[in-house]
CSV table of C-alpha atoms in Angstrom, one decimal:
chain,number,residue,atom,x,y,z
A,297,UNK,CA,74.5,122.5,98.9
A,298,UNK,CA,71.2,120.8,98.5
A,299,UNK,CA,69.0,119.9,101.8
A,300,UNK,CA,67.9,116.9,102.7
A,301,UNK,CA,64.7,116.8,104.3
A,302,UNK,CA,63.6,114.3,107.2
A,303,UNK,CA,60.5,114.4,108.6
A,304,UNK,CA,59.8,113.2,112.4
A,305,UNK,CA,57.5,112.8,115.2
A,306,UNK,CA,59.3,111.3,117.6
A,307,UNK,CA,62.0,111.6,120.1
A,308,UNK,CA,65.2,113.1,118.1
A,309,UNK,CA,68.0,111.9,119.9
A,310,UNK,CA,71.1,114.6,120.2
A,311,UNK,CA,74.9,113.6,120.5
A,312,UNK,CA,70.0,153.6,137.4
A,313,UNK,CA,67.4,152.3,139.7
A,314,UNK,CA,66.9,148.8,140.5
A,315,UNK,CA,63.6,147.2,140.4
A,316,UNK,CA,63.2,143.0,141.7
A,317,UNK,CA,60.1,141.1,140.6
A,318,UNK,CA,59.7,137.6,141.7
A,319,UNK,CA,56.9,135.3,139.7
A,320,UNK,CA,55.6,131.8,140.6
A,321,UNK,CA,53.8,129.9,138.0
A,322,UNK,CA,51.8,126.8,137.2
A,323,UNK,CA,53.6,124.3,134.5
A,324,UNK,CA,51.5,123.5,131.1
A,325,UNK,CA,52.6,121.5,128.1
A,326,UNK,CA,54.0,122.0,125.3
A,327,UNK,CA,53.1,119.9,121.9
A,328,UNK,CA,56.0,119.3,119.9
A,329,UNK,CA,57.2,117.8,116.6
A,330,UNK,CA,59.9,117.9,114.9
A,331,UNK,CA,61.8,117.8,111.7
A,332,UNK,CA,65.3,117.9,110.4
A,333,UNK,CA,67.7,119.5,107.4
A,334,UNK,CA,70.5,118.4,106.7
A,335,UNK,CA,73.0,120.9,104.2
A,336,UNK,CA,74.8,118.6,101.9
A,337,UNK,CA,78.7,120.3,101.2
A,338,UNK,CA,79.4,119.3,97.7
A,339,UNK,CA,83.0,119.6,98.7
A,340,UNK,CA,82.4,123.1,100.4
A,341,UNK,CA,83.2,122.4,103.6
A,342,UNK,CA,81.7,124.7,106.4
A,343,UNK,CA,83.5,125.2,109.5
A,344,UNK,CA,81.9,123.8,112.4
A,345,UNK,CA,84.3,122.9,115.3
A,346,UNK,CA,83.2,125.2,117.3
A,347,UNK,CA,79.9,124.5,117.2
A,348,UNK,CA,78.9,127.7,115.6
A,349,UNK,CA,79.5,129.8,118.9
A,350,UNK,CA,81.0,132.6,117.2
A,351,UNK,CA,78.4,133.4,114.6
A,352,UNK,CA,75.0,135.8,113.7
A,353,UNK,CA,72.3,135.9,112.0
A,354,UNK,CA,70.8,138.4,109.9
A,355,UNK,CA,67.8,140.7,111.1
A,356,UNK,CA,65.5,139.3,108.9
A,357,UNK,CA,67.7,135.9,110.2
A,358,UNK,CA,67.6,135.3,106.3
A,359,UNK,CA,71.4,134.6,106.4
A,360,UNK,CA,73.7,133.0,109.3
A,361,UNK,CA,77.0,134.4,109.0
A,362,UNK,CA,80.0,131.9,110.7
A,363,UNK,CA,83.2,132.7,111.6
A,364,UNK,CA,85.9,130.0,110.4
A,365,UNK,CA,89.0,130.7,112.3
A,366,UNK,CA,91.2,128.4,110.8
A,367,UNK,CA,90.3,130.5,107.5
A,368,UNK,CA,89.9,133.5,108.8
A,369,UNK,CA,86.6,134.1,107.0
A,370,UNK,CA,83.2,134.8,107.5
A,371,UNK,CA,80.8,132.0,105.1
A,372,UNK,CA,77.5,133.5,104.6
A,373,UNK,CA,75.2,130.3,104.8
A,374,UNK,CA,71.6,131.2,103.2
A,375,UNK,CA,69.0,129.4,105.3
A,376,UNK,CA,66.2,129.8,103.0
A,377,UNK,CA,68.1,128.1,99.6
A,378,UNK,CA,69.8,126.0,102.5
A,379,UNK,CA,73.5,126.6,100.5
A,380,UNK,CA,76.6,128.1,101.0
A,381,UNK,CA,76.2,131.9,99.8
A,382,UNK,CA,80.0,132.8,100.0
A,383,UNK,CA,82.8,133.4,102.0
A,384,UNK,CA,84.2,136.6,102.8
A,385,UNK,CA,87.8,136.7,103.8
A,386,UNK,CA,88.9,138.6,106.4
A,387,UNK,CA,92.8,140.4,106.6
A,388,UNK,CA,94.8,140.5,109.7
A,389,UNK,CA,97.4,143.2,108.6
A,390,UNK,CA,96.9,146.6,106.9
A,391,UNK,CA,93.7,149.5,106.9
A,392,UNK,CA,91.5,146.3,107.2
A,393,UNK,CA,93.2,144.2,109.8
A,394,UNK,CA,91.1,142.6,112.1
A,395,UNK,CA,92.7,139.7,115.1
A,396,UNK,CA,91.7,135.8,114.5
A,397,UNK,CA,90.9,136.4,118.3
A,398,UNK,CA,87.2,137.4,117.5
A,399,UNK,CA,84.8,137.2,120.5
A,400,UNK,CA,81.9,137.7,118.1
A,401,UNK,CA,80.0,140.1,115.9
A,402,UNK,CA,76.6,141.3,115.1
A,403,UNK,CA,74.4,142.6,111.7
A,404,UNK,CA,73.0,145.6,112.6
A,405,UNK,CA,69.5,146.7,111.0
A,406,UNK,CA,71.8,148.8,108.4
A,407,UNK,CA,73.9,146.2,107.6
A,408,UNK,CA,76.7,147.4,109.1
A,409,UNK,CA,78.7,144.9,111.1
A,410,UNK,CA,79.7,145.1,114.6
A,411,UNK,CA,82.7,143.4,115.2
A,412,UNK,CA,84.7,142.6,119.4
A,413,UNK,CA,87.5,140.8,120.7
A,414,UNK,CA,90.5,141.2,123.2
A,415,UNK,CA,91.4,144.4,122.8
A,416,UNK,CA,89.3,145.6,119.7
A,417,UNK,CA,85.9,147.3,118.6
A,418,UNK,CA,85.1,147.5,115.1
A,419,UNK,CA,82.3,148.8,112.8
A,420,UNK,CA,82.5,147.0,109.2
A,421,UNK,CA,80.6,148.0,106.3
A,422,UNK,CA,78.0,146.0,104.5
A,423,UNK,CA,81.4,144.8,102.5
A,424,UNK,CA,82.9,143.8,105.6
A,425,UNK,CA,85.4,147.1,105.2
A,426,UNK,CA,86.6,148.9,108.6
A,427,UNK,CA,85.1,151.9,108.9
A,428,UNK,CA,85.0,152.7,112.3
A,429,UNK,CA,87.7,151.7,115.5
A,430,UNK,CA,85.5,152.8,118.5
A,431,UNK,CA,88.8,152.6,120.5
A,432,UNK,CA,87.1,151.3,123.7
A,433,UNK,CA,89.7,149.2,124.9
A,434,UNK,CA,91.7,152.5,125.7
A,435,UNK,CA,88.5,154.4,126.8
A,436,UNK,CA,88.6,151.3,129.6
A,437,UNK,CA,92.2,151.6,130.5
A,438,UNK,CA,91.9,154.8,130.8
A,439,UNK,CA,89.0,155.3,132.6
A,440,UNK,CA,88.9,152.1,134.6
A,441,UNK,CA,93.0,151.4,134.8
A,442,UNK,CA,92.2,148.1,133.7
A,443,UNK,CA,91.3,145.7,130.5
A,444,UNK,CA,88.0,143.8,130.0
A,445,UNK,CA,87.4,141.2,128.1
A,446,UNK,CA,84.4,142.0,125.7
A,447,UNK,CA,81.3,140.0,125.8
A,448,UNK,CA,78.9,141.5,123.8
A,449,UNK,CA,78.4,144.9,122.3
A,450,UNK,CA,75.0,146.7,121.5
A,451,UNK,CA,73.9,150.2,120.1
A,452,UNK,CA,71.3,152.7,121.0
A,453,UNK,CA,68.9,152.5,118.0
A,454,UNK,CA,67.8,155.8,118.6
A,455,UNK,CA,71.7,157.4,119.5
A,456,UNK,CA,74.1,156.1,117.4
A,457,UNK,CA,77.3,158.4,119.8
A,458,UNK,CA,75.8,155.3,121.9
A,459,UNK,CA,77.1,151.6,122.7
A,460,UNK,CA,76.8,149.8,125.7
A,461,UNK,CA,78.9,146.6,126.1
A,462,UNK,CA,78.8,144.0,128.6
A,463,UNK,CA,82.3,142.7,129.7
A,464,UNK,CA,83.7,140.6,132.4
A,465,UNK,CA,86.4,141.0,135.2
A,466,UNK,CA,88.8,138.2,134.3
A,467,UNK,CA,90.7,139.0,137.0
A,468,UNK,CA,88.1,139.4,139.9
A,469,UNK,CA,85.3,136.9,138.2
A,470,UNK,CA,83.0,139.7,137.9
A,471,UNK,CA,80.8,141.0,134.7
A,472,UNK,CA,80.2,144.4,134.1
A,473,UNK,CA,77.5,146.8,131.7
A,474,UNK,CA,79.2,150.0,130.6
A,475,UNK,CA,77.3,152.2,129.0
A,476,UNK,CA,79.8,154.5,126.5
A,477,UNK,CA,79.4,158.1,125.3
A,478,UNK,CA,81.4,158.2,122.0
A,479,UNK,CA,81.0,161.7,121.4
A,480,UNK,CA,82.0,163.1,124.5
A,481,UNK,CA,84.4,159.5,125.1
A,482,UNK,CA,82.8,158.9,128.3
A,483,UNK,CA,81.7,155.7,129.9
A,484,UNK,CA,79.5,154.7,133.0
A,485,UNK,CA,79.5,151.6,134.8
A,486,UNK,CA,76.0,149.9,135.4
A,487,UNK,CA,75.8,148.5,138.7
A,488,UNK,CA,74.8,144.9,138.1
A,489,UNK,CA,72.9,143.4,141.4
A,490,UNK,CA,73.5,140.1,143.3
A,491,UNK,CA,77.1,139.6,141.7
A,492,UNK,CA,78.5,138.3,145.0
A,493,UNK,CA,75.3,135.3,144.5
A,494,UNK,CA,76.7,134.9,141.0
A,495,UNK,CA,80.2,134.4,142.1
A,496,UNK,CA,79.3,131.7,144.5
A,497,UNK,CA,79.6,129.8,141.6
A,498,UNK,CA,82.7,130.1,140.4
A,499,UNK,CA,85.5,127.2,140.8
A,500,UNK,CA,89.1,128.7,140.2
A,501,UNK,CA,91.4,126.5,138.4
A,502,UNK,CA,95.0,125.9,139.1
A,503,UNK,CA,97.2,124.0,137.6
A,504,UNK,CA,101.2,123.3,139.3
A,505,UNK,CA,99.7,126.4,141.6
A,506,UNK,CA,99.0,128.9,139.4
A,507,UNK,CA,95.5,129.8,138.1
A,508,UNK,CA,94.7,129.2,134.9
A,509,UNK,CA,91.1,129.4,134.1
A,510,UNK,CA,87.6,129.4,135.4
A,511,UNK,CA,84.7,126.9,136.0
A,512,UNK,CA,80.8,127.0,136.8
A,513,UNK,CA,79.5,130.7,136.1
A,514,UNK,CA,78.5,131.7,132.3
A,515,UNK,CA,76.6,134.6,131.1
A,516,UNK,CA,74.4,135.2,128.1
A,517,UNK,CA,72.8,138.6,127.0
A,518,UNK,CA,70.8,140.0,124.4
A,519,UNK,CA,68.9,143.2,123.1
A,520,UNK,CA,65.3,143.4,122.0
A,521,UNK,CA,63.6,146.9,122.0
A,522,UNK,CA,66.6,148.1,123.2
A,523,UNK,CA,66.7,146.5,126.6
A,524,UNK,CA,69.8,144.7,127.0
A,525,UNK,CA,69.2,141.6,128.5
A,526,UNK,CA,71.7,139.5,130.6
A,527,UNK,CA,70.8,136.3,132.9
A,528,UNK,CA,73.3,133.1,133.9
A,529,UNK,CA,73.4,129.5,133.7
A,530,UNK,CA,72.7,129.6,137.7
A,531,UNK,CA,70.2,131.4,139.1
A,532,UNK,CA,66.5,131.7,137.2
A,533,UNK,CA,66.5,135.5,136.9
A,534,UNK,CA,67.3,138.2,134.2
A,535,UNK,CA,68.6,141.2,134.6
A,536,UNK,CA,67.0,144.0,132.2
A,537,UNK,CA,68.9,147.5,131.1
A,538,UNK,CA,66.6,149.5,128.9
A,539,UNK,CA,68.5,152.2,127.8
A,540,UNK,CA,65.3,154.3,127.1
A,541,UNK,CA,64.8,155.0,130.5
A,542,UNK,CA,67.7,154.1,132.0
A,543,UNK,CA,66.1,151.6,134.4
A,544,UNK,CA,67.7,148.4,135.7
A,545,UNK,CA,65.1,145.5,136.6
A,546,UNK,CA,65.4,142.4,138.1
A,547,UNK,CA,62.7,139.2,137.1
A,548,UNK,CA,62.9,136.3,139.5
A,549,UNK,CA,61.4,133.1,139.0
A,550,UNK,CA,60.6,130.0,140.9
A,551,UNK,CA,58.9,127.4,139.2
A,552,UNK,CA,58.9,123.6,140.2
A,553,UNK,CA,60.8,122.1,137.2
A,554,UNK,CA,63.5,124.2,137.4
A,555,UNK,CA,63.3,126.1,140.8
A,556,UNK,CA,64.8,129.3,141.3
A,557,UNK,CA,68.4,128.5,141.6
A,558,UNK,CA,71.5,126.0,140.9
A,559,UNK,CA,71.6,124.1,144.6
A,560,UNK,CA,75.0,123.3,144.2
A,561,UNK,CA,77.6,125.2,145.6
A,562,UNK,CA,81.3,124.3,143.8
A,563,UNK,CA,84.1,124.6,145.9
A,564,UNK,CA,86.1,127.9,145.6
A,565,UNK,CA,89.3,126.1,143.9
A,566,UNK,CA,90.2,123.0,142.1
A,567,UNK,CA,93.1,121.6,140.1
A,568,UNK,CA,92.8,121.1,136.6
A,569,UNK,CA,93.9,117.1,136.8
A,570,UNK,CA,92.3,115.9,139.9
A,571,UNK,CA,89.1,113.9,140.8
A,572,UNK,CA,87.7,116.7,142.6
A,573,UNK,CA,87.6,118.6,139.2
A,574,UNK,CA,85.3,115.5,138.0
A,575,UNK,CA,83.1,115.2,140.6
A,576,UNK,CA,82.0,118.6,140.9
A,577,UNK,CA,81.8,119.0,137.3
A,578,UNK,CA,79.0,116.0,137.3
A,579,UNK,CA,77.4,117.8,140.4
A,580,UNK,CA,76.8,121.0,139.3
A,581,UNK,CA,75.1,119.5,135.5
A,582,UNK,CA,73.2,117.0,137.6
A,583,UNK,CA,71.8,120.4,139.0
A,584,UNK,CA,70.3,123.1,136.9
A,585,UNK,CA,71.8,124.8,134.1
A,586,UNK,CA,69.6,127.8,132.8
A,587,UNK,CA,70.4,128.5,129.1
A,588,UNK,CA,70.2,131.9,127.0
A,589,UNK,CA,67.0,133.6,127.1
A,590,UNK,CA,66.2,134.1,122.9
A,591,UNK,CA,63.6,136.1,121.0
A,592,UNK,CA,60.7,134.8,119.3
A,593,UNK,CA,59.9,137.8,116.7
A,594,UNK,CA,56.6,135.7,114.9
A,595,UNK,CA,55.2,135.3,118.3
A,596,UNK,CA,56.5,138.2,120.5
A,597,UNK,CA,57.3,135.6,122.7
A,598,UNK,CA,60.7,134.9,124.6
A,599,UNK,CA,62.0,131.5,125.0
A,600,UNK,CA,64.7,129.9,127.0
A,601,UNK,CA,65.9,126.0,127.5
A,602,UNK,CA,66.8,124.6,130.6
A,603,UNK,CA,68.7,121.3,131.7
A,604,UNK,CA,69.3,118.8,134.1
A,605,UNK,CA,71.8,115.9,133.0
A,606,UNK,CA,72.4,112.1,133.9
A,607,UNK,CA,75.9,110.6,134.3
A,608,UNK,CA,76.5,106.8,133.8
A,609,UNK,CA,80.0,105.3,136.4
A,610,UNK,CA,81.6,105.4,133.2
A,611,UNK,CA,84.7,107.6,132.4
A,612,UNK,CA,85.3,109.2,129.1
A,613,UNK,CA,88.9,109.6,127.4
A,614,UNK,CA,89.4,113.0,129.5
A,615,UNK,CA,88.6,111.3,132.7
A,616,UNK,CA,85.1,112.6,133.2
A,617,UNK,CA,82.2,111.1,133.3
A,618,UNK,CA,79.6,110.2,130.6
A,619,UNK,CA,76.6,112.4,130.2
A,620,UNK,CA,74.0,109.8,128.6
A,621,UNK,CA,71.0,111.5,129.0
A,622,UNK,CA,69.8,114.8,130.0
A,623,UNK,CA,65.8,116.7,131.1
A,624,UNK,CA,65.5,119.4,129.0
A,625,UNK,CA,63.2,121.8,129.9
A,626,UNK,CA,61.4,124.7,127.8
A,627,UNK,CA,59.8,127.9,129.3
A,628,UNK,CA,58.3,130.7,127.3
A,629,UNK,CA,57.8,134.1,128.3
A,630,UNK,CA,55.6,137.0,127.5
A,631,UNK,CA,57.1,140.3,126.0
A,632,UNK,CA,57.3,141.5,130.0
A,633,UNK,CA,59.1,138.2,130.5
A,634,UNK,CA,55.9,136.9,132.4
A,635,UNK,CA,55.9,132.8,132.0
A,636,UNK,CA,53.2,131.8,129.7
A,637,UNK,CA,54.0,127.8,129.5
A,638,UNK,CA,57.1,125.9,131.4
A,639,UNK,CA,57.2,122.4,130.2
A,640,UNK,CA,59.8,119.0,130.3
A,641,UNK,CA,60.5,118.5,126.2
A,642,UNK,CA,61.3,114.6,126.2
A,643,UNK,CA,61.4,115.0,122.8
A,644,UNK,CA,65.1,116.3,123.4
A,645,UNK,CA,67.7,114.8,125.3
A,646,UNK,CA,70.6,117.0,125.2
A,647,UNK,CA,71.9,119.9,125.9
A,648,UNK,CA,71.5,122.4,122.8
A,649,UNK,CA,73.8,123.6,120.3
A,650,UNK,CA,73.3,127.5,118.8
A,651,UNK,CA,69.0,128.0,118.0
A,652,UNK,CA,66.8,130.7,117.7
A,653,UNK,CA,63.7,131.3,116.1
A,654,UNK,CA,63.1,131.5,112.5
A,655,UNK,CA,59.6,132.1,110.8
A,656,UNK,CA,57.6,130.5,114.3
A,657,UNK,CA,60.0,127.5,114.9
A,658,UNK,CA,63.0,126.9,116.8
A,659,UNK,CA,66.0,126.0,114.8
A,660,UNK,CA,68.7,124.1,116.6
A,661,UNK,CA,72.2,123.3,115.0
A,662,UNK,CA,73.4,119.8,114.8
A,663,UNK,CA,76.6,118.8,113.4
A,664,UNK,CA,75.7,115.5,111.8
A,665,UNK,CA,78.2,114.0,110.6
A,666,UNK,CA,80.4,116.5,110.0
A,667,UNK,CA,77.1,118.3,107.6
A,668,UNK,CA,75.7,121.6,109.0
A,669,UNK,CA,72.2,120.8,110.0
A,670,UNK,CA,69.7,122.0,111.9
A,671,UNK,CA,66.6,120.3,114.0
A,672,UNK,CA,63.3,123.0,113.3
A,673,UNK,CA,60.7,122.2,116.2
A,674,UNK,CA,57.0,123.3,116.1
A,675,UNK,CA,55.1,124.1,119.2
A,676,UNK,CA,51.5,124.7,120.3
């Protein structure tokens, strides 16, 4: 793969105790440009359907390793020679089997690989060997007399008899923290606050009167220095675990951009092929939609992207209507999540595929005609 380099300036157009904190804060600008590489294939061709949602990088967030489930293969995609490192392929029977139904993994600072899905905890080795089934599925069931689906996974840097996982209820619409105890196999639920607020939010779907799915409540989390980190797309708040102390915190926020909640409320239940489906699909994304809060390592800074989205009376071929514009917003925090700078970016106009930061920029994929790329924005 060779990059292609395009240089821009202008608007780039997309297609356990419990402690509450609330912050009010006055909105600043932020100066933006922004560039864009584009990775040629040469006849390699990366998988990007799903919009690199199941994927990691790399500590030093040298590499960015994606998970092609058609292939069942993890390509390892350098970002500093902007190429196609190689591909690992993964089994699915024998010592080394591991299920196309991955959730997602992580690199540890080791190397090692932490691997979820339904049903399944791994650890791989820097080869992507199995080395260790942590078995927590049946430490669940066994404790809980019931199965979660896996969200994300984390370890204790300082323990490593020590993961806590972050799961969710699919059954009762409700996320969970568990904090496990591998050496003595024990597990202890983290009592999450304001999940009935959350909930609020949640549309079930049904479809010739059976439920088949969800709409309107999504999660994000994250670790830095070993605080696990979880906030919505719904409410402007995080919820912080450090598993130093075993503290749970709360930060609020109400800002006037993006307030301090989604308004809209979604009715309970809706069916999959009807017009009320539409309508309250454009509702709630006319509203608010907070994004995942993500760490800025150059800067000590966190960052997190916020949206508010336009609809035109047009329909598209699923029956819903077209998005043709959306207000992106951009807030950035202090390390004690303390807003620094909150800021419409008209430079953006959609809401964003996978980013993160890499050496003081943001880096946000685009699938460009079919060609991995990513937008790199610089801000002051």
């Amino acid at each position: 793969m060779k990059p292609i380099f395009l240089l821009v300036f202008t608007a780039f157009i997309f297609s356990c105790n419990t402690k509450k904190t609330k912050s009010n804060e006055i909105s600043d600008s932020f100066e933006i440009t922004l560039d864009t590489l584009i990775f040629e294939s040469n006849d390699q061709f990366l998988y990007l359907e799903e919009g690199l949602k199941r994927s990691c990088l790399t500590p030093d967030k040298t590499f960015l390793f994606n998970y092609n489930w058609r292939d069942h293969a993890i390509e390892k995609i350098d970002l500093e020679s902007l190429k196609l490192d190689s591909r690992i392929n993964l089994e699915e029977e024998g010592p080394n089997g591991i299920s196309k139904y991955i959730t997602n993994f992580k690199v540890e600072t080791s190397g090692v690989i932490l691997i979820w899905g339904s049903r399944f905890h791994f650890e791989l080795d820097t080869k992507w060997d199995k080395t260790t089934d942590f078995k927590l599925d049946v430490l669940i069931e066994n404790k809980l007399g019931k199965s979660l689906f896996p969200v994300s996974i984390f370890s204790d840097k300082y323990n490593e008899d020590r993961l806590v996982g972050f799961y969710y209820d699919i059954k009762e619409f409700t996320p969970l923290l568990i904090d496990f105890d591998l050496k003595n196999q024990g597990l202890k639920i983290v009592d999450l606050p304001e999940i009935d607020d959350m909930k609020k939010y949640v549309v079930e779907l049904y479809s010739n009167g059976l439920i088949g799915g969800t709409y309107g409540l999504e999660f994000y989390s994250m670790m830095q220095n070993n605080k696990v980190i979880i906030n919505s797309n719904v409410l402007n708040e995080v919820v912080v675990y450090d598993l130093n102390s075993g503290e749970l915190n709360v930060k609020k926020w109400d800002s006037q951009l993006i307030g301090s909640r989604r308004k809209y409320i979604p009715p309970k239940q809706a069916d999959y092929f009807s017009d009320e489906l539409v309508h309250l699909v454009r509702k709630s994304e006319e509203d608010i939609t907070y994004g995942p809060m993500f760490w800025d390592g150059t800067n000590q800074n966190f960052f997190r992207f916020s949206y508010k989205g336009h609809f035109t009376e047009e329909k598209n071929e699923n029956g819903f209507f077209i998005k043709n514009n959306v207000d992106v917003f951009l807030t950035r925090f202090d390390e004690q999540l303390n807003i620094v700078k909150e800021s419409e970016i008209p430079e953006l106009n959609s809401n964003l595929n996978l980013h993160f930061e890499k050496n003081g920029e943001i880096w946000i994929f685009e699938n460009i005609n079919d060609e991995l790329a990513f937008v790199r924005m610089k801000w002051s």
